[in-house]
Coordinates of C-alpha atoms and ligand atoms in Angstrom, one line a residue:
M1 CA -30.4 6.0 -12.5
G2 CA -30.2 9.6 -11.3
A3 CA -27.5 12.0 -12.2
V4 CA -24.0 11.6 -10.7
E5 CA -23.3 14.4 -8.4
K6 CA -19.8 14.9 -7.2
L7 CA -18.4 16.8 -4.3
E8 CA -14.7 17.3 -4.0
L9 CA -13.1 17.7 -0.7
I10 CA -9.4 18.7 -0.8
G11 CA -7.8 17.7 2.4
E12 CA -4.3 17.3 3.7
R13 CA -4.6 13.6 2.7
G14 CA -5.5 14.5 -0.8
L15 CA -8.7 14.3 -2.7
C16 CA -11.9 12.8 -1.3
E17 CA -14.6 12.5 -3.9
V18 CA -18.2 12.0 -3.1
V19 CA -20.6 10.4 -5.6
V20 CA -24.3 10.6 -5.0
E21 CA -26.4 8.6 -7.5
L22 CA -29.7 6.9 -7.3
G23 CA -29.5 3.1 -7.4
C24 CA -25.7 3.2 -7.9
L25 CA -24.9 0.3 -5.5
N26 CA -25.9 -2.3 -8.1
G27 CA -23.5 -0.8 -10.6
L28 CA -20.7 -0.1 -8.2
G29 CA -18.0 -2.0 -10.1
T30 CA -18.6 0.1 -13.2
L31 CA -18.9 3.2 -11.3
L32 CA -15.5 2.7 -9.7
D33 CA -13.9 1.8 -13.0
D34 CA -15.3 4.9 -14.6
L35 CA -13.9 7.0 -11.8
G36 CA -10.5 5.3 -12.0
V37 CA -10.8 4.1 -8.5
E38 CA -9.4 0.7 -7.8
R39 CA -12.0 -1.9 -6.7
P40 CA -11.9 -2.9 -3.1
R41 CA -10.3 -6.2 -2.0
S42 CA -12.5 -6.5 1.1
V43 CA -16.1 -5.3 1.7
V44 CA -17.2 -5.0 5.3
S45 CA -20.8 -4.5 6.5
N46 CA -22.8 -5.7 9.5
V47 CA -25.3 -8.5 10.1
T48 CA -28.2 -6.2 9.5
V49 CA -27.0 -4.2 6.5
G50 CA -25.2 -7.1 4.9
P51 CA -28.2 -9.0 3.7
L52 CA -30.0 -5.8 2.6
H53 CA -27.2 -3.9 0.9
G54 CA -23.7 -5.1 1.8
R55 CA -23.7 -8.3 -0.1
R56 CA -25.1 -6.9 -3.3
A57 CA -22.6 -4.0 -3.1
A58 CA -19.8 -6.5 -2.6
V59 CA -20.8 -8.6 -5.6
A60 CA -21.2 -5.5 -7.7
A61 CA -17.7 -4.3 -6.7
G62 CA -16.3 -7.7 -7.6
C63 CA -15.9 -9.2 -4.1
A64 CA -17.5 -12.6 -3.5
E65 CA -18.8 -11.7 0.0
A66 CA -19.1 -9.0 2.6
V67 CA -17.5 -9.5 6.0
E68 CA -20.4 -8.9 8.5
L69 CA -19.6 -7.2 11.9
P70 CA -22.1 -7.5 14.8
D71 CA -24.6 -4.7 14.8
G72 CA -24.6 -1.9 17.3
E73 CA -22.6 0.9 19.0
A74 CA -21.5 -1.6 21.6
H75 CA -19.5 -3.3 18.9
K76 CA -17.6 -0.2 17.8
R77 CA -14.6 -1.6 19.6
W78 CA -11.0 -2.3 19.4
S79 CA -11.7 -6.1 19.4
E80 CA -13.6 -5.7 16.1
V81 CA -10.8 -3.7 14.6
E82 CA -8.4 -6.5 15.5
R83 CA -10.6 -9.1 14.0
L84 CA -10.7 -7.1 10.8
L85 CA -6.9 -6.6 10.7
R86 CA -6.3 -10.3 11.2
R87 CA -8.9 -11.2 8.6
W88 CA -7.2 -8.9 6.0
L89 CA -3.8 -10.4 6.9
A90 CA -5.2 -13.9 6.4
D91 CA -6.6 -12.8 3.0
A92 CA -3.2 -11.3 2.1
L93 CA -4.6 -7.9 1.6
H94 CA -1.5 -5.9 0.8
R95 CA -0.5 -2.2 1.0
G96 CA -2.2 -0.2 -1.7
Q97 CA -5.2 -2.4 -1.9
S98 CA -8.4 -0.9 -0.6
V99 CA -11.3 -1.9 1.6
M100 CA -14.9 -0.7 1.6
A101 CA -17.4 -0.1 4.4
V102 CA -21.1 -0.5 3.8
G103 CA -23.3 0.6 6.7
G104 CA -24.1 3.2 9.2
G105 CA -21.7 5.3 11.2
V106 CA -20.6 2.4 13.4
V107 CA -19.4 0.4 10.4
T108 CA -17.8 3.4 8.6
D109 CA -16.0 4.5 11.8
T110 CA -14.8 1.0 12.6
V111 CA -13.7 0.1 9.1
G112 CA -12.1 3.5 8.5
F113 CA -10.1 3.1 11.6
A114 CA -9.0 -0.4 10.8
A115 CA -8.0 0.9 7.3
A116 CA -6.0 3.7 9.0
V117 CA -3.9 1.3 11.0
Y118 CA -3.6 -1.8 8.7
L119 CA -0.1 -1.9 7.5
R120 CA 0.2 1.8 8.6
G121 CA -2.8 2.7 6.4
V122 CA -4.6 1.5 3.3
P123 CA -7.2 3.4 1.2
W124 CA -10.9 2.9 2.0
L125 CA -14.2 3.6 0.4
A126 CA -17.3 4.5 2.4
V127 CA -20.8 3.5 1.4
P128 CA -23.0 5.1 4.1
T129 CA -26.5 3.6 4.5
T130 CA -28.0 5.7 7.3
L131 CA -29.0 9.3 6.8
L132 CA -26.7 10.2 9.7
A133 CA -23.7 8.4 8.1
M134 CA -24.4 10.0 4.7
V135 CA -24.5 13.6 6.0
D136 CA -22.2 13.3 8.9
A137 CA -20.1 10.2 9.8
A138 CA -18.7 9.5 6.3
I139 CA -17.6 13.1 5.7
G140 CA -14.7 14.7 7.3
G141 CA -12.1 12.0 7.8
K142 CA -12.7 11.1 11.4
T143 CA -12.6 7.4 12.2
G144 CA -12.4 5.5 15.5
V145 CA -13.8 3.3 18.1
N146 CA -15.1 3.5 21.7
L147 CA -13.4 2.4 25.0
D148 CA -15.2 1.5 28.1
E149 CA -14.2 4.9 29.4
G150 CA -16.0 6.8 26.7
K151 CA -17.0 7.1 23.1
N152 CA -14.6 7.8 20.2
L153 CA -11.5 7.9 22.4
V154 CA -9.3 6.0 20.0
G155 CA -9.1 7.0 16.4
S156 CA -7.5 8.7 13.5
F157 CA -8.0 11.2 10.8
W158 CA -8.1 9.0 7.7
A159 CA -10.5 10.2 5.0
P160 CA -12.0 7.7 2.6
R161 CA -10.7 7.8 -0.9
L162 CA -14.3 7.9 -2.1
V163 CA -17.8 8.2 -0.5
V164 CA -20.6 6.6 -2.5
V165 CA -24.1 7.5 -1.6
D166 CA -27.2 5.7 -2.9
V167 CA -30.1 7.2 -1.0
T168 CA -32.4 4.4 -2.1
T169 CA -30.7 2.4 0.7
L170 CA -32.6 4.6 3.1
A171 CA -35.9 2.8 2.2
T172 CA -35.0 0.0 4.6
L173 CA -33.8 2.2 7.4
P174 CA -36.1 2.1 10.5
E175 CA -38.1 5.3 10.7
R176 CA -36.7 6.3 14.1
E177 CA -33.2 6.2 12.7
L178 CA -34.3 8.3 9.7
R179 CA -35.8 10.9 12.0
A180 CA -32.7 11.0 14.1
G181 CA -30.5 11.5 11.1
M182 CA -32.7 14.3 9.9
A183 CA -31.8 16.3 13.1
E184 CA -28.2 16.5 11.7
V185 CA -29.7 17.7 8.4
V186 CA -31.6 20.4 10.2
K187 CA -28.3 21.3 12.0
A188 CA -26.4 21.5 8.7
A189 CA -29.1 23.5 7.1
W190 CA -29.0 26.1 9.8
I191 CA -25.2 26.3 9.7
G192 CA -24.9 26.8 6.0
D193 CA -28.0 26.3 3.8
H194 CA -31.2 27.9 5.0
E195 CA -33.1 27.0 1.8
L196 CA -32.5 23.4 2.6
L197 CA -35.0 23.8 5.5
E198 CA -37.7 24.3 2.9
L199 CA -36.9 20.9 1.4
L200 CA -37.5 18.9 4.5
P201 CA -40.4 16.5 4.2
R202 CA -43.2 17.6 6.5
P203 CA -44.4 15.6 8.2
L204 CA -41.5 13.3 8.1
D205 CA -43.1 10.0 7.9
G206 CA -40.5 7.5 6.7
Y207 CA -38.6 7.3 3.5
G208 CA -41.9 7.5 1.5
S209 CA -42.5 11.0 2.6
A210 CA -40.2 12.3 -0.2
S211 CA -39.2 11.1 -3.6
P212 CA -35.8 9.5 -4.1
E213 CA -34.8 12.6 -6.1
A214 CA -35.8 14.8 -3.2
W215 CA -33.9 12.7 -0.7
Q216 CA -30.9 12.9 -2.9
E217 CA -31.0 16.6 -3.2
L218 CA -31.5 16.9 0.6
V219 CA -28.6 14.6 1.4
L220 CA -26.3 16.2 -1.1
R221 CA -26.9 19.7 0.2
A222 CA -26.4 18.6 3.8
M223 CA -23.2 16.8 2.9
R224 CA -22.0 19.9 1.1
V225 CA -22.4 22.0 4.2
K226 CA -20.3 19.6 6.3
A227 CA -17.7 19.2 3.5
E228 CA -17.3 23.0 3.3
V229 CA -16.9 23.4 7.0
V230 CA -14.4 20.6 7.2
A231 CA -12.5 21.8 4.2
S232 CA -12.0 25.1 6.0
D233 CA -10.8 23.5 9.2
E234 CA -9.7 19.9 8.8
R235 CA -8.2 19.4 12.3
E236 CA -11.0 20.9 14.2
A237 CA -9.2 24.0 15.5
G238 CA -11.9 26.5 14.8
A239 CA -14.7 26.6 12.3
R240 CA -15.4 22.9 12.5
R241 CA -16.8 23.6 16.0
A242 CA -19.9 25.1 14.2
L243 CA -20.9 21.4 13.7
N244 CA -21.4 21.2 17.4
L245 CA -24.6 23.2 17.1
G246 CA -27.1 21.3 19.3
H247 CA -24.5 19.0 20.6
S248 CA -23.7 20.5 24.1
L249 CA -27.0 19.5 25.5
G250 CA -27.3 16.6 23.1
H251 CA -24.1 14.9 24.4
A252 CA -25.1 15.5 28.0
L253 CA -28.5 14.0 27.5
E254 CA -27.0 10.9 25.9
A255 CA -24.4 10.5 28.7
A256 CA -26.9 11.2 31.5
T257 CA -29.1 8.3 30.2
S258 CA -26.1 5.9 29.6
Y259 CA -26.8 6.1 25.9
E260 CA -29.9 4.1 26.3
R261 CA -32.8 6.5 25.9
F262 CA -31.9 8.7 23.0
L263 CA -30.6 8.0 19.6
H264 CA -27.8 10.6 19.0
G265 CA -30.0 12.6 16.6
E266 CA -32.9 12.7 19.0
A267 CA -30.6 14.2 21.7
V268 CA -29.3 16.6 19.1
A269 CA -32.9 17.6 18.3
W270 CA -33.4 18.6 22.0
G271 CA -30.1 20.4 21.8
L272 CA -31.2 22.4 18.8
E273 CA -34.4 23.4 20.6
A274 CA -32.4 24.4 23.6
A275 CA -29.9 26.4 21.6
A276 CA -32.6 28.2 19.7
R277 CA -34.3 29.2 22.9
L278 CA -31.1 30.4 24.5
A279 CA -30.1 32.4 21.4
A280 CA -33.5 34.0 21.2
R281 CA -33.3 35.0 24.8
R282 CA -29.9 36.6 24.3
G283 CA -31.2 38.5 21.2
L284 CA -28.9 36.5 18.9
L285 CA -31.9 35.0 17.1
S286 CA -35.0 36.9 16.0
V287 CA -38.4 35.5 17.0
D288 CA -39.0 34.6 13.4
A289 CA -35.8 32.7 13.0
R290 CA -36.3 30.9 16.3
D291 CA -39.7 29.7 15.1
R292 CA -38.3 28.5 11.8
L293 CA -35.7 26.5 13.6
G294 CA -38.2 25.3 16.2
D295 CA -40.7 24.2 13.4
A296 CA -38.0 22.3 11.6
V297 CA -37.1 20.5 14.8
A298 CA -40.8 19.8 15.6
A299 CA -41.3 18.4 12.1
L300 CA -38.8 15.6 12.9
G301 CA -41.6 14.0 14.9
P302 CA -41.7 12.6 18.4
R303 CA -38.6 12.0 20.5
P304 CA -38.0 10.5 24.0
P305 CA -39.1 12.9 26.8
L306 CA -37.0 14.8 29.3
A307 CA -39.6 15.3 32.0
D308 CA -38.4 12.5 34.3
L309 CA -34.7 13.2 33.9
D310 CA -32.6 14.5 36.8
A311 CA -31.5 18.0 36.0
D312 CA -28.4 17.6 38.2
A313 CA -27.2 14.6 36.3
V314 CA -27.6 16.4 33.0
L315 CA -25.9 19.6 34.2
E316 CA -23.0 17.6 35.6
H317 CA -22.4 16.1 32.2
L318 CA -22.5 19.5 30.6
A319 CA -19.9 20.7 33.2
R320 CA -17.7 17.7 32.3
D321 CA -17.5 18.9 28.7
K322 CA -16.2 22.1 30.1
K323 CA -13.3 20.5 31.9
R324 CA -12.3 18.7 28.7
D325 CA -11.9 21.8 26.5
D326 CA -11.3 24.4 29.2
L327 CA -13.5 27.0 27.5
G328 CA -16.1 27.4 30.2
V329 CA -19.5 25.9 29.4
S330 CA -19.3 27.1 25.9
W331 CA -22.0 26.6 23.3
V332 CA -22.5 27.1 19.6
L333 CA -25.6 29.2 19.2
P334 CA -27.7 29.9 16.2
T335 CA -28.0 33.4 14.7
D336 CA -30.4 34.5 12.0
D337 CA -28.1 33.5 9.3
G338 CA -25.8 30.9 10.8
V339 CA -24.1 30.3 14.1
V340 CA -21.8 31.9 16.6
L341 CA -19.1 30.0 18.5
D342 CA -17.9 30.1 22.1
Q343 CA -21.0 31.4 23.8
R344 CA -20.5 31.1 27.6
V345 CA -23.5 29.7 29.4
E346 CA -23.9 29.9 33.2
E347 CA -25.2 27.2 35.3
G348 CA -28.3 29.2 36.5
E349 CA -29.2 29.8 32.9
L350 CA -28.9 26.1 32.0
R351 CA -31.0 25.1 34.9
E352 CA -33.8 27.5 33.9
L353 CA -33.6 26.4 30.3
F354 CA -33.7 22.7 31.2
A355 CA -36.7 23.2 33.4
E356 CA -38.4 24.9 30.4
L357 CA -37.6 22.1 28.1
Q358 CA -38.9 19.5 30.6
G359 CA -42.2 21.4 30.7
L360 CA -42.6 20.9 26.9
D361 CA -43.2 17.2 27.0
Ligands
LIG401 N1 -16.7 10.0 12.1 C1 -17.5 11.0 12.3 O1 -17.2 12.1 12.0 C2 -18.8 10.7 12.9 C3 -19.8 11.7 12.9 C4 -21.1 11.4 13.4 C5 -21.3 10.2 14.0 N2 -20.3 9.2 14.0 C6 -20.5 7.9 14.6 O2 -21.6 7.2 13.9 C7 -22.2 6.3 14.7 C8 -23.7 6.4 14.6 O3 -24.0 6.1 13.2 P1 -25.5 5.7 12.8 O4 -26.5 6.7 13.3 O5 -25.4 5.5 11.3 O6 -25.8 4.4 13.6 P2 -25.5 2.8 13.2 O7 -24.3 2.6 12.4 O8 -25.6 2.1 14.5 O9 -26.8 2.5 12.4 C9 -28.1 2.5 13.0 C10 -28.9 1.2 12.8 O10 -29.4 1.1 11.5 C11 -28.9 -0.1 10.8 N3 -28.8 0.3 9.4 C12 -27.9 1.0 8.8 N4 -28.2 1.2 7.5 C13 -29.4 0.6 7.3 C14 -30.3 0.4 6.2 N5 -30.0 1.1 5.0 N6 -31.4 -0.3 6.3 C15 -31.7 -0.9 7.5 N7 -30.9 -0.8 8.6 C16 -29.8 -0.1 8.5 C17 -27.7 -0.4 11.5 O11 -27.3 -1.8 11.4 C18 -28.0 0.0 13.0 O12 -28.8 -1.0 13.6 C19 -21.7 6.6 16.1 O13 -20.8 5.6 16.5 C20 -21.0 7.9 16.0 O14 -20.0 8.1 16.9 C21 -19.1 9.5 13.5
LIG402 ZN1 -24.0 14.7 15.8

């Protein structure tokens, strides 16, 4: 077992602890007892993660089984929340008892939201098993589900009581998912921990490209960046927007391709590349820094191309974002030592930039 690392996030809902420990899933019950955290009454995973990690985590935490949701973003839906709520009622789960989510961001978002509304709110524990969920989805208290009209339109701020991270679960994660999650690590590093960039496995070639200890260090540092940003701005009024670095173009690419071509992190990788170029062009980022960020993004490996995408469709989605927050097309851009918020970007500039990126394929 590796050392227990703890992060403490003080939020308006009280304390959220994060425990990062190699191999800790198999000793989850003892870990919870040692921390004085009540064991969960229900463990929820999905049909993919359940057999790999969810069931053993459930048994270790003292539950006979893990409820298994269907796999995939398409199932991050109200109907799954309702199924969970009814299941918990049938099991007589009462107020004050907790539930635990074991899986990627889809599972943690869905279960966290169900926990937020069950009997007006019960505590929950998050056990993220994708890199993206470890460094992003499980931290910060946002939970929710999608509607046909759009992603994450229904939800709640309901932070887990505890986040438990065992990076050895990443050994079973498909390599493409690992690379996509690493884009969020690069983002976090640029926002708040430049030395973390030096720790990225290069080339990134699956879980085996770094030791478990190195993965743990990397995950912990990326989590710390998000935790610090969130702690300074829990309701997303200001500083939390830094986390949108790479996401303006990223979201537009995902939407313009109906969420079918890119994993979120792959779209964010393109977004980071775009933001770096834009910032360098405006003199916000030195050539040296632009290359460092560009190299870190390149080290993530291949991602789906842009060449055949319709620039108008992508630009239209970027403009839609603008209507939503009324700030103009406003980007977070990288600087030599962090980020700068609210950078207005004109359509002509975007068009030129997008053509440049399309030429990179
Ligand atoms: N709440 C937040 O603040 C926040 C932040 C970022 C993203 N999100 C949400 O997170 C979701 C994306 O999360 P994700 O990238 O983890 O996707 P995901 O949950 O769909 O997981 C990706 C795939 O990996 C599988 N998987 C998970 N862990 C595994 C493991 N250890 N071994 C093998 N397979 C495994 C999953 O079953 C799934 O097929 C989106 O819905 C997004 O909106 C939420
Ligand atoms: Zn993201």
